[in-house]
CSV table of C-alpha atoms in Angstrom, one decimal:
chain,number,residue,atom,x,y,z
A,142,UNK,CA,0.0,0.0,0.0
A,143,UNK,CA,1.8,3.3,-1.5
A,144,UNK,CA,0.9,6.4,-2.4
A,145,UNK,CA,0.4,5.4,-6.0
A,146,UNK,CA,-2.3,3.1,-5.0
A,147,UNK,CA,-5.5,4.1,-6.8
A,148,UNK,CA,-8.1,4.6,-4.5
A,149,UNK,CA,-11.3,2.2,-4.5
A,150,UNK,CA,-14.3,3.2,-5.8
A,151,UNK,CA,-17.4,4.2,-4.0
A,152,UNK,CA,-19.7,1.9,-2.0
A,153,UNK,CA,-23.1,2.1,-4.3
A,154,UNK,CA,-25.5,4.0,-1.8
A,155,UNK,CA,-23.0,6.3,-0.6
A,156,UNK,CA,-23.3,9.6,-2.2
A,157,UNK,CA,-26.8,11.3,-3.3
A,158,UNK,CA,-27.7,11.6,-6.6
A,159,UNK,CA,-27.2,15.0,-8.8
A,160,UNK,CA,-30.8,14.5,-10.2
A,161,UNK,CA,-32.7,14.6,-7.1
A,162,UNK,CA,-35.9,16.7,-7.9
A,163,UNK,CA,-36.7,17.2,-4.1
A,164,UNK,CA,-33.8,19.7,-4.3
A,165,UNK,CA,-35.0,22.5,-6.9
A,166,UNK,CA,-31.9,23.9,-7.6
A,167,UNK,CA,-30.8,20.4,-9.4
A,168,UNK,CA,-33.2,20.6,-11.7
A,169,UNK,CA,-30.9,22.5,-14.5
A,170,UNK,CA,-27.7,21.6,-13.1
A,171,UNK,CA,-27.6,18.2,-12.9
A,172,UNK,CA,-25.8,16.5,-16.0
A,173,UNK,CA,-27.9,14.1,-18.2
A,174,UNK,CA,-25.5,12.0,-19.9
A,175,UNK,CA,-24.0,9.2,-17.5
A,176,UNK,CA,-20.2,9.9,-15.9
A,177,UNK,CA,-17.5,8.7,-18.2
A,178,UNK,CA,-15.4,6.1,-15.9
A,179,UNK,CA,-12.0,6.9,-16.4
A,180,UNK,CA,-9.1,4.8,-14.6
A,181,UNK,CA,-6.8,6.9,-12.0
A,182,UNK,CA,-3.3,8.0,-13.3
A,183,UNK,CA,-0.7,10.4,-11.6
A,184,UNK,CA,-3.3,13.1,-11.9
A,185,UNK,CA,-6.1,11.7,-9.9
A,186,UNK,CA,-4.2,9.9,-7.2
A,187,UNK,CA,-1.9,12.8,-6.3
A,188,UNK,CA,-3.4,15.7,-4.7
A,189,UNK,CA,-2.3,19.6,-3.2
A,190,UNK,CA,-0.7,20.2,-0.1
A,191,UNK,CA,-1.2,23.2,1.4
A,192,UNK,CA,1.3,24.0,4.6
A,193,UNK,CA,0.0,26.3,7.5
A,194,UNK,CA,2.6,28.9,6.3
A,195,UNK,CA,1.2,29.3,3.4
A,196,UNK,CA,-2.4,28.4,4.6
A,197,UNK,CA,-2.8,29.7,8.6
A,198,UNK,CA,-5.6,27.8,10.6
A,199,UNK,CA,-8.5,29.7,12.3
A,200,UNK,CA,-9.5,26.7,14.6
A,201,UNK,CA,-11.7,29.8,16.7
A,202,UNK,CA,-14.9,30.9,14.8
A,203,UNK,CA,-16.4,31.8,18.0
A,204,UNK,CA,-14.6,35.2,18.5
A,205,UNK,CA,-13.3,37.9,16.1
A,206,UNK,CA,-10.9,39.7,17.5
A,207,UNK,CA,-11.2,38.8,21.1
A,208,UNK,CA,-15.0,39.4,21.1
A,209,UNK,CA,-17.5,36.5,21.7
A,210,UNK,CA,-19.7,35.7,19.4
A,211,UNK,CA,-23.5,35.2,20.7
A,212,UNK,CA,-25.0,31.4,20.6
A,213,UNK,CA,-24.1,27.9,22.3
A,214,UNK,CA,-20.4,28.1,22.8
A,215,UNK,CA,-19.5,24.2,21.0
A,216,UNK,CA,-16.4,22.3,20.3
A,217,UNK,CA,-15.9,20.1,17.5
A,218,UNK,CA,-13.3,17.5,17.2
A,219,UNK,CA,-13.1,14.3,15.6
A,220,UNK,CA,-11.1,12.4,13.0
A,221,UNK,CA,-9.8,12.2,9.2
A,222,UNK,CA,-9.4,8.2,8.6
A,223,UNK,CA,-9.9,5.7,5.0
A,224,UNK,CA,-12.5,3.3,4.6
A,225,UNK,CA,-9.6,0.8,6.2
A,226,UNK,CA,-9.6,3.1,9.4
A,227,UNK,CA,-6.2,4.4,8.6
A,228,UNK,CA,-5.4,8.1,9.8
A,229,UNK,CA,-4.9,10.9,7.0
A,230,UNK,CA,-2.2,13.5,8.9
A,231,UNK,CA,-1.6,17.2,8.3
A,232,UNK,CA,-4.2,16.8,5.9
A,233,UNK,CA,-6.6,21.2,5.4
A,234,UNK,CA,-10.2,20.8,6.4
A,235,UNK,CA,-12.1,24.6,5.4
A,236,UNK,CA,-15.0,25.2,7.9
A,237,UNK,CA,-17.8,27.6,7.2
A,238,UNK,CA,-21.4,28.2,8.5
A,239,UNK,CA,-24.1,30.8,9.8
A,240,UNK,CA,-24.1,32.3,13.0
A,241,UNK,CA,-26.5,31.7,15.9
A,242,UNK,CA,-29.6,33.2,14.7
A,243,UNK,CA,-29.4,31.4,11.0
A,244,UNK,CA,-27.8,34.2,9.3
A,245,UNK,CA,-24.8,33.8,7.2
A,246,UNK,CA,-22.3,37.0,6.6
A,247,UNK,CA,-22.7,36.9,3.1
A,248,UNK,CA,-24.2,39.7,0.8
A,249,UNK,CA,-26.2,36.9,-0.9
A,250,UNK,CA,-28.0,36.0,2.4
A,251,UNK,CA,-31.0,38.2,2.9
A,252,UNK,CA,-32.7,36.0,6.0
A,253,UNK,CA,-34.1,38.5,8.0
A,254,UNK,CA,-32.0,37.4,11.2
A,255,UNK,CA,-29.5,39.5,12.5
A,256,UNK,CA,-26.0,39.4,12.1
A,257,UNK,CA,-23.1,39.3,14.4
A,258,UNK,CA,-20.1,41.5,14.4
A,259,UNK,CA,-18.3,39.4,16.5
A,260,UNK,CA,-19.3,35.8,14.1
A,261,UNK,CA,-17.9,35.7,10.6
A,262,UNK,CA,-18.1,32.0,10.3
A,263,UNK,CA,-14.8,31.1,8.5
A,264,UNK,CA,-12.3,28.2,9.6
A,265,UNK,CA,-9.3,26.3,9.0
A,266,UNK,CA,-7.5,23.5,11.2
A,267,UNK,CA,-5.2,20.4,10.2
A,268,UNK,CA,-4.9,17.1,11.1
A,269,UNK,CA,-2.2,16.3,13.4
A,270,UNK,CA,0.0,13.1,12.7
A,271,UNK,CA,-2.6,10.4,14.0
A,272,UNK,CA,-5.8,12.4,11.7
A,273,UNK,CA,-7.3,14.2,15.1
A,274,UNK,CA,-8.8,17.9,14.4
A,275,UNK,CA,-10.5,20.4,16.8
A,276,UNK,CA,-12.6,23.5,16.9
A,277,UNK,CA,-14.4,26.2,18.7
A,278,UNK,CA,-17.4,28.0,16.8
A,279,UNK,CA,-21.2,28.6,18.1
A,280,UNK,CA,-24.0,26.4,17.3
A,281,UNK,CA,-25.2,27.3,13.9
A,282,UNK,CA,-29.0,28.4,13.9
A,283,UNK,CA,-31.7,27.2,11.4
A,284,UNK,CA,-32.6,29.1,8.7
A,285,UNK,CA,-35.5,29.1,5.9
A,286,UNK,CA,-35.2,29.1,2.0
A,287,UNK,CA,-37.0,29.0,-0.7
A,288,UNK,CA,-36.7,25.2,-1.9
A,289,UNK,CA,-40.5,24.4,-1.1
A,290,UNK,CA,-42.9,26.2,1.2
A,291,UNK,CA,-41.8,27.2,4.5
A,292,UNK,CA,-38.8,25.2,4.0
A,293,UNK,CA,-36.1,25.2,6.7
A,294,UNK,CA,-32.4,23.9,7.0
A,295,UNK,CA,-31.4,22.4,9.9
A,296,UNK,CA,-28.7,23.3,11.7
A,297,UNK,CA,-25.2,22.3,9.8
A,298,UNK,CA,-21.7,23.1,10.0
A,299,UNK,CA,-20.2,23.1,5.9
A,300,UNK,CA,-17.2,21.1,5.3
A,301,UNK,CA,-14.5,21.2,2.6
A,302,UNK,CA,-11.6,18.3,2.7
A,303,UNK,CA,-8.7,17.5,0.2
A,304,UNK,CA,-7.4,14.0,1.7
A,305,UNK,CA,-4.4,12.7,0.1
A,306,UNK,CA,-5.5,12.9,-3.5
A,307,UNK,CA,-7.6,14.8,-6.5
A,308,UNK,CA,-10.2,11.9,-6.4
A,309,UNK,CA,-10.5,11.9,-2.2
A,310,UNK,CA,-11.9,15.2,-2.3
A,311,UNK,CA,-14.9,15.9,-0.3
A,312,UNK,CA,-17.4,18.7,0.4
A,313,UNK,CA,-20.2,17.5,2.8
A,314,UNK,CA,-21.8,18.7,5.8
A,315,UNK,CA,-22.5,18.0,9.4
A,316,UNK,CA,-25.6,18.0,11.2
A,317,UNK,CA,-26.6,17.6,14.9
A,318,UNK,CA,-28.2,15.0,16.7
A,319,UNK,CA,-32.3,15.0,17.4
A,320,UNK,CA,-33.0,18.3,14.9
A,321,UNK,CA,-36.5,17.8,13.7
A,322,UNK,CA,-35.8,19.2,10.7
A,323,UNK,CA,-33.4,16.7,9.2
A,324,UNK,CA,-36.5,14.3,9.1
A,325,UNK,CA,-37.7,17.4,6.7
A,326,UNK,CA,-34.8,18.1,5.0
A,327,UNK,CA,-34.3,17.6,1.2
A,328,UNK,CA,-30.6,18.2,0.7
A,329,UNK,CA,-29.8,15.5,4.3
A,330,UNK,CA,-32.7,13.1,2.4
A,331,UNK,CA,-30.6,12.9,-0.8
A,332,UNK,CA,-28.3,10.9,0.7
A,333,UNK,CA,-29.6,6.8,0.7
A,334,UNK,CA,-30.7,5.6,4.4
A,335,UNK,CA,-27.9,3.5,5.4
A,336,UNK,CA,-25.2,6.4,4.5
A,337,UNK,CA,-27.3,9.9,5.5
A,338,UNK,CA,-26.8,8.9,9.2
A,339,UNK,CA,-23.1,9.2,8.9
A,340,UNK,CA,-23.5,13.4,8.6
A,341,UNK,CA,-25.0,13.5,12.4
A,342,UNK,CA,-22.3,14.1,14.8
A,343,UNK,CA,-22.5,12.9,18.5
A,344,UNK,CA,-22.9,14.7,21.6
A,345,UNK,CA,-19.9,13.8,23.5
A,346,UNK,CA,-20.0,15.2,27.3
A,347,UNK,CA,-16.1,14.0,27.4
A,348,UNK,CA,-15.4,16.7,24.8
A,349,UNK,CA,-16.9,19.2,26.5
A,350,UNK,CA,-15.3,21.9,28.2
A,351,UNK,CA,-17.2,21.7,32.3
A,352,UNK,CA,-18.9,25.8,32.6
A,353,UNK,CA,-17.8,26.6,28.7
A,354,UNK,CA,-18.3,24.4,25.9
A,355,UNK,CA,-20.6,21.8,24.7
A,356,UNK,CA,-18.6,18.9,22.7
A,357,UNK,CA,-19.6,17.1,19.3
A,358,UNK,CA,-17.9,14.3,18.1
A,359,UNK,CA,-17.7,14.2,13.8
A,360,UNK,CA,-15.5,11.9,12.4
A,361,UNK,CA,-14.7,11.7,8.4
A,362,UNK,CA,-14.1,8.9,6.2
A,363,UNK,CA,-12.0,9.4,2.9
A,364,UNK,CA,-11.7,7.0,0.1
A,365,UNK,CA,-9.1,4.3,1.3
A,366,UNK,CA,-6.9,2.5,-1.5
A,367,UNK,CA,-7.2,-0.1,-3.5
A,368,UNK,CA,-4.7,-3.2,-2.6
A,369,UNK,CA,-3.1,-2.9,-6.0
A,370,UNK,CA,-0.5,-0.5,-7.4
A,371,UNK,CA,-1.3,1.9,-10.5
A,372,UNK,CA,-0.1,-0.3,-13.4
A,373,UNK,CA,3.3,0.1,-13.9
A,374,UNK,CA,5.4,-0.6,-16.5
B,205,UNK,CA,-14.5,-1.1,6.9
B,206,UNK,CA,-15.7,2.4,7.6
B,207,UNK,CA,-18.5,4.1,5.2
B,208,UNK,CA,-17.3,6.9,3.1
B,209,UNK,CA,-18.6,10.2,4.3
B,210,UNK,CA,-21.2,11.2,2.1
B,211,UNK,CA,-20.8,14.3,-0.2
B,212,UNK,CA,-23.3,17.4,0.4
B,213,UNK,CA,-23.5,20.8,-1.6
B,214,UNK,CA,-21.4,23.4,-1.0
B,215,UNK,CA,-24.2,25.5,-1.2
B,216,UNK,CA,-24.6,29.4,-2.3
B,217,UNK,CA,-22.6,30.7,0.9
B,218,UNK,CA,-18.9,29.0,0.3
B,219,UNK,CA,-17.6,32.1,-0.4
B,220,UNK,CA,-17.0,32.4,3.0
B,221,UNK,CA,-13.9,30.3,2.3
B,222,UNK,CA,-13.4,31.9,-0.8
B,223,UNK,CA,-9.6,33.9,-1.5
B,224,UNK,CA,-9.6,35.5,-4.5
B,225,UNK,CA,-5.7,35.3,-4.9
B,226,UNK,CA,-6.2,31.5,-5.1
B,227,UNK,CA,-7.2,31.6,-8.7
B,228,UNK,CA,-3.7,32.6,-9.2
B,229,UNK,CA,-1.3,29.5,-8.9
B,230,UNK,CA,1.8,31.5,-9.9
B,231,UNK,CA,1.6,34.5,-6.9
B,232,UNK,CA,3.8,32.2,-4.8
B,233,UNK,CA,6.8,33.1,-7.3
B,234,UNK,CA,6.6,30.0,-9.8
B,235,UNK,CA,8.3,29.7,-13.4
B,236,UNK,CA,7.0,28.2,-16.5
B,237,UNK,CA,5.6,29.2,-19.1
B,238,UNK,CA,2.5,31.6,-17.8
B,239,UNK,CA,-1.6,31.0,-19.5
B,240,UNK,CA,-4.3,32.0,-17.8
B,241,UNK,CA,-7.3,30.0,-18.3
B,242,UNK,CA,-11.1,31.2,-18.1
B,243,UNK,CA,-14.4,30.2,-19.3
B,244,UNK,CA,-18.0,30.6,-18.6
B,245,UNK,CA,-20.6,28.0,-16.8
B,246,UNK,CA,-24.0,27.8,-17.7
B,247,UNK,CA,-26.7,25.5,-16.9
B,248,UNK,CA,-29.4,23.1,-18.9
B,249,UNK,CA,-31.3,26.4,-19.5
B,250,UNK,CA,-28.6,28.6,-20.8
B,251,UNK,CA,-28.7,30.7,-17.4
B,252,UNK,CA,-25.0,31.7,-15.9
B,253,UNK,CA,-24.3,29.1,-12.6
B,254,UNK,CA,-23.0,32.5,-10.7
B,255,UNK,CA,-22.6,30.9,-7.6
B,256,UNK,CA,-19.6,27.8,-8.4
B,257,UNK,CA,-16.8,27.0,-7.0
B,258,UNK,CA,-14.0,26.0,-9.7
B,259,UNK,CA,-11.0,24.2,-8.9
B,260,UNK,CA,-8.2,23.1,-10.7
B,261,UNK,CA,-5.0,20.2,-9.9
B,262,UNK,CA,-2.4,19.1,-12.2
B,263,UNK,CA,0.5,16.8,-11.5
B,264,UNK,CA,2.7,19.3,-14.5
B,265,UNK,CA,4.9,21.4,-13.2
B,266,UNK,CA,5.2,19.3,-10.3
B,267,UNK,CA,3.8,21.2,-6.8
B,268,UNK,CA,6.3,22.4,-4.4
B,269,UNK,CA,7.1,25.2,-2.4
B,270,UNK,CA,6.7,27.7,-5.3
B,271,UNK,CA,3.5,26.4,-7.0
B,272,UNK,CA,0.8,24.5,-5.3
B,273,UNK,CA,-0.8,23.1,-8.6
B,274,UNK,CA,-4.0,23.7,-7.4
B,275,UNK,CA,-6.2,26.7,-7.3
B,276,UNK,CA,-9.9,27.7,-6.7
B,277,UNK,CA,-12.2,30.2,-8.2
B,278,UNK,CA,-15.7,31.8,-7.7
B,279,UNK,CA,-17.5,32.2,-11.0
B,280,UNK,CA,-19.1,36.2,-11.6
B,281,UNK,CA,-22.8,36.7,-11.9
B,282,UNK,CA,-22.1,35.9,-15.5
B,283,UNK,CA,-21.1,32.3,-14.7
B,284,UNK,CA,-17.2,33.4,-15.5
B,285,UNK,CA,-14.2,31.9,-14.2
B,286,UNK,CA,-10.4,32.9,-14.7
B,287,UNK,CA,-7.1,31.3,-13.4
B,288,UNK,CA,-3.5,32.2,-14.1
B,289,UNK,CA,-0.9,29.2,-13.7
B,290,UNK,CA,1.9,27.3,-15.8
B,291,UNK,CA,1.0,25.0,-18.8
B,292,UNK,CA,1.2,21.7,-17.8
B,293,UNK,CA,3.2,19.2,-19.8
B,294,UNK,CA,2.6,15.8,-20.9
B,295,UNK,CA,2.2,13.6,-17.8
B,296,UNK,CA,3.0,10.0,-17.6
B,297,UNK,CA,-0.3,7.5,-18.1
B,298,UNK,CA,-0.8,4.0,-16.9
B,299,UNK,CA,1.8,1.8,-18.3
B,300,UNK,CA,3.8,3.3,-21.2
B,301,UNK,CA,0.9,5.8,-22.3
B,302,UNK,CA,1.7,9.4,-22.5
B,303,UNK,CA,-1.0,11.5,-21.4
B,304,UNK,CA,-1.4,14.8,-23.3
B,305,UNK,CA,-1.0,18.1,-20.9
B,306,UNK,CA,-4.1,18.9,-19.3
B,307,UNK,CA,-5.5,20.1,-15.9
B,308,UNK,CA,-8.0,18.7,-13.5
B,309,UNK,CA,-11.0,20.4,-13.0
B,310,UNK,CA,-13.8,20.5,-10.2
B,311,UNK,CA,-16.9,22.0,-10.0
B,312,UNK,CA,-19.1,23.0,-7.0
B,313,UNK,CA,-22.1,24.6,-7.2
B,314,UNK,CA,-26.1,25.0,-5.0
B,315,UNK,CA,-27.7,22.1,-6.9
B,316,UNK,CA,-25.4,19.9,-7.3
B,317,UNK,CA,-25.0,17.6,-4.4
B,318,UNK,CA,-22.0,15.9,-5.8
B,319,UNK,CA,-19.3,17.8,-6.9
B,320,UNK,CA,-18.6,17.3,-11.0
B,321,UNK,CA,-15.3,16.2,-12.6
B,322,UNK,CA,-13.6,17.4,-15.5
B,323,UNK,CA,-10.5,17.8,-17.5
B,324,UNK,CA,-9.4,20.6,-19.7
B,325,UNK,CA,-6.8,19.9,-22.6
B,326,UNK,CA,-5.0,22.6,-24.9
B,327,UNK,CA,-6.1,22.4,-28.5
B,328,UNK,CA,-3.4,21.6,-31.1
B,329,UNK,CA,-1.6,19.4,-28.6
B,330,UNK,CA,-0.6,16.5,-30.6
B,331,UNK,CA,-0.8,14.0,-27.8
B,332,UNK,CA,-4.6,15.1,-27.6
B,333,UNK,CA,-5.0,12.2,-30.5
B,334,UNK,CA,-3.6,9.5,-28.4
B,335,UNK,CA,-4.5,10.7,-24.7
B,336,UNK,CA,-6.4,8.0,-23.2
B,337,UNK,CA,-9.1,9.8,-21.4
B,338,UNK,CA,-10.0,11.5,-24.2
B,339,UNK,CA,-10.2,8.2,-26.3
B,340,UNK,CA,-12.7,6.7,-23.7
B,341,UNK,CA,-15.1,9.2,-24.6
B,342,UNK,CA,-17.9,8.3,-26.5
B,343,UNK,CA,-19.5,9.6,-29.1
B,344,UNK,CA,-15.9,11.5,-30.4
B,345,UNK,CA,-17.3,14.7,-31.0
B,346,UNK,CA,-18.0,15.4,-27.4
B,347,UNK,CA,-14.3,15.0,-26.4
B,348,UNK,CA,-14.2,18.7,-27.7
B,349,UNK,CA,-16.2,19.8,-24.7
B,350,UNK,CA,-12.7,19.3,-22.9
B,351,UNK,CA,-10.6,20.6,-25.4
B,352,UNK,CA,-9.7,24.9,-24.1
B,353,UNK,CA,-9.4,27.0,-27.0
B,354,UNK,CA,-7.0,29.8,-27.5
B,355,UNK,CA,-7.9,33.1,-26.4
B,356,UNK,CA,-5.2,35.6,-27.4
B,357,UNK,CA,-1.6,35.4,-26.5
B,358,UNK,CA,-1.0,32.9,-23.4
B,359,UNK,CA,-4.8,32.7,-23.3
B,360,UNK,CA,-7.2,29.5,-23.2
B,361,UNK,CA,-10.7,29.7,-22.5
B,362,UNK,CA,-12.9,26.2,-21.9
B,363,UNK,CA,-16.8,27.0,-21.5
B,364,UNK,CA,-19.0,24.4,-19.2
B,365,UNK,CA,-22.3,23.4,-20.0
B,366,UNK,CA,-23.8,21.3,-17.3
B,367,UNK,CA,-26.6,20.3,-19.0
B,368,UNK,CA,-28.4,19.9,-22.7
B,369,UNK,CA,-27.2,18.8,-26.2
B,370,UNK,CA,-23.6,20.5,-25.8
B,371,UNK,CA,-23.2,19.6,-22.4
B,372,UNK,CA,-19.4,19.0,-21.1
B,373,UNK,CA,-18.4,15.4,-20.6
B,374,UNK,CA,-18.0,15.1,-16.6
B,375,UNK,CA,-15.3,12.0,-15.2
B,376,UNK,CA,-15.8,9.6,-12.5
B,377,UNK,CA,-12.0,9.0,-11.3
């Protein structure tokens, strides 16, 4: 196992589908014509790196510039690990939501809930050297759009990962345990049963800091490798 | 054996983790010869995607401190995109094949729910007649939707159409 190992294709009933009419925005976007399977070379296994000099975390979304944000003070911590359970290190997770009252600061976000001078609601940690990450933000607050009447998001943190190559890539997002809403939700639904319950992350009172922080636990699982070498030769 | 995280969209608020300078994979001091390339995204009823994130990797030059090889950037309320980096070379293929220069390309966008794949190739390339990804493409006249067309001096420009009769070809790696 190298790092010119291919990595294994998806599980079938992992990832939603691009035509999923539930979600109105995929109506125009989704491509008709099936994906053209094309084997992995040097381009698809390999992958950036970025390096904290270049590429400085922000592992506190719950301040800017000493200030506390208002909402649920949370901590979020988990791993990176492949399908085969094995850690990916100093590997750039991005981090972005909407503050406390469901508002993101974004010009395109009109919700009438206020925003936050002291919640911008961008991140940036690494994995250390055995795949653990940690951060502090606020519990993100629901929010409605315009995807079907009074339709509402639940609450969700946005995730972007790189892993160690071009195919492991990964945007997703996690959710919180118990929100009624994910029951409702068309974008969480997308995803086959089975597979859908792997975006919910888990209260964890050991995370927690005692008279500070609450603590969810929200591990991610890349694509691991397949057992044989890229054809060589 | 662990299930794969499922992917999600990235929704019309990413730019929240959006840098502007990242579209530009040379401002970290890299040599080579310099192309910037841009395009325009639209959707299966001709309407700008104004909202995608567009992403491109390649394996030539190789990344190191100077060049990271990959770069991201937000498309323009008319669905345009624009990079500056170095023009790849040809990069090796699986056994003896040659693959003709090209880029990686990745698009994001509210409404899709799982990222789209892409590559973009440099027209008049003569390897472009033998590069294998292009040859498992089917019917042949829709390899073209990968194929960037010059656009002035050290300029290529590759337009995306996500959906309808011209639509791009989009890879599962």
């Amino acid at each position: 196992m190298n790092e010119w190992n291919p990595f294994r294709s998806l599980a079938a009933g992992t990832n939603p589908a691009n035509d999923t009419p539930a979600y109105r925005s995929t109506a125009f976007r989704h491509p008709t014509a099936p994906l053209v399977k094309i084997p992995q070379t040097v381009t698809e296994i390999s992958g950036p790196r970025f390096s904290p000099a270049h590429f400085p975390p922000m592992s506190d979304l719950s301040t800017v510039n000493g200030r506390a944000a208002l909402g649920e003070r949370i901590i979020v911590a988990g791993t990176v690990t492949d399908e085969d359970g094995r850690p990916v290190p100093n590997t750039m997770i991005e981090i972005w939501q909407a503050n406390a009252a469901g508002r993101y600061d974004h010009e395109r976000d009109q919700h009438d809930a206020p925003l936050d001078p002291n919640f911008h609601g961008e991140g940036r940690v690494f994995t250390d050297a055995d795949g653990h990450y940690r951060f502090i933000s606020v519990k993100p607050g629901s929010y409605p759009w315009r995807n079907h009447p009074n339709a509402w998001r639940p609450n969700h943190i946005h995730f972007s990962l790189f892993g160690p190559g071009f195919a492991t890539r990964l945007i997703t997002q996690m959710y919180f345990p118990g929100d009624p809403l994910l029951a409702l939700d068309p974008i969480y639904l997308a995803v086959p049963a089975g597979a859908r319950e792997r975006l919910i992350s888990r209260f964890d009172l050991a995370l927690t800091a005692p008279e500070w922080a609450l603590g969810y636990r929200f591990d991610f699982v890349l694509r691991g490798r397949s057992a044989t070498p890229m054809e060589a030769g | 054996m662990a299930g794969v995280t499922p992917s999600q969209t990235i929704g019309p608020y990413w730019h929240l983790i959006g840098h502007d300078e990242w579209a530009d994979l040379t401002r970290f001091g890299a040599g080579g010869e310099r192309i910037t390339l841009s395009g325009r995204i639209v959707d299966g009823e001709g309407l700008p995607v104004s909202d995608a994130a567009v992403e491109i990797w390649q394996a030539d030059p190789p990344a190191d401190d100077r060049f990271p090889g990959y770069g991201r950037a937000a498309t323009d309320a008319e669905g345009r995109f624009r990079f500056t980096t170095i023009k790849p070379g040809p990069v090796p293929g699986r056994g003896n094949s040659l693959q003709a220069p090209h880029l990686a390309l990745t698009l994001m966008a509210r409404g899709l729910l799982v990222g789209l794949v892409t590559r973009v190739y440099f027209a008049g390339e003569a390897l472009n007649d033998t590069d294998p990804v292009l040859a498992a493409i089917e019917p042949a006249p829709r390899r073209a939707t990968l194929i960037a067309a010059p656009d002035g001096p050290g300029a290529w420009r590759l337009d995306i159409r996500l959906q309808g009769p011209d639509e791009t070809v989009f890879l599962e790696v």
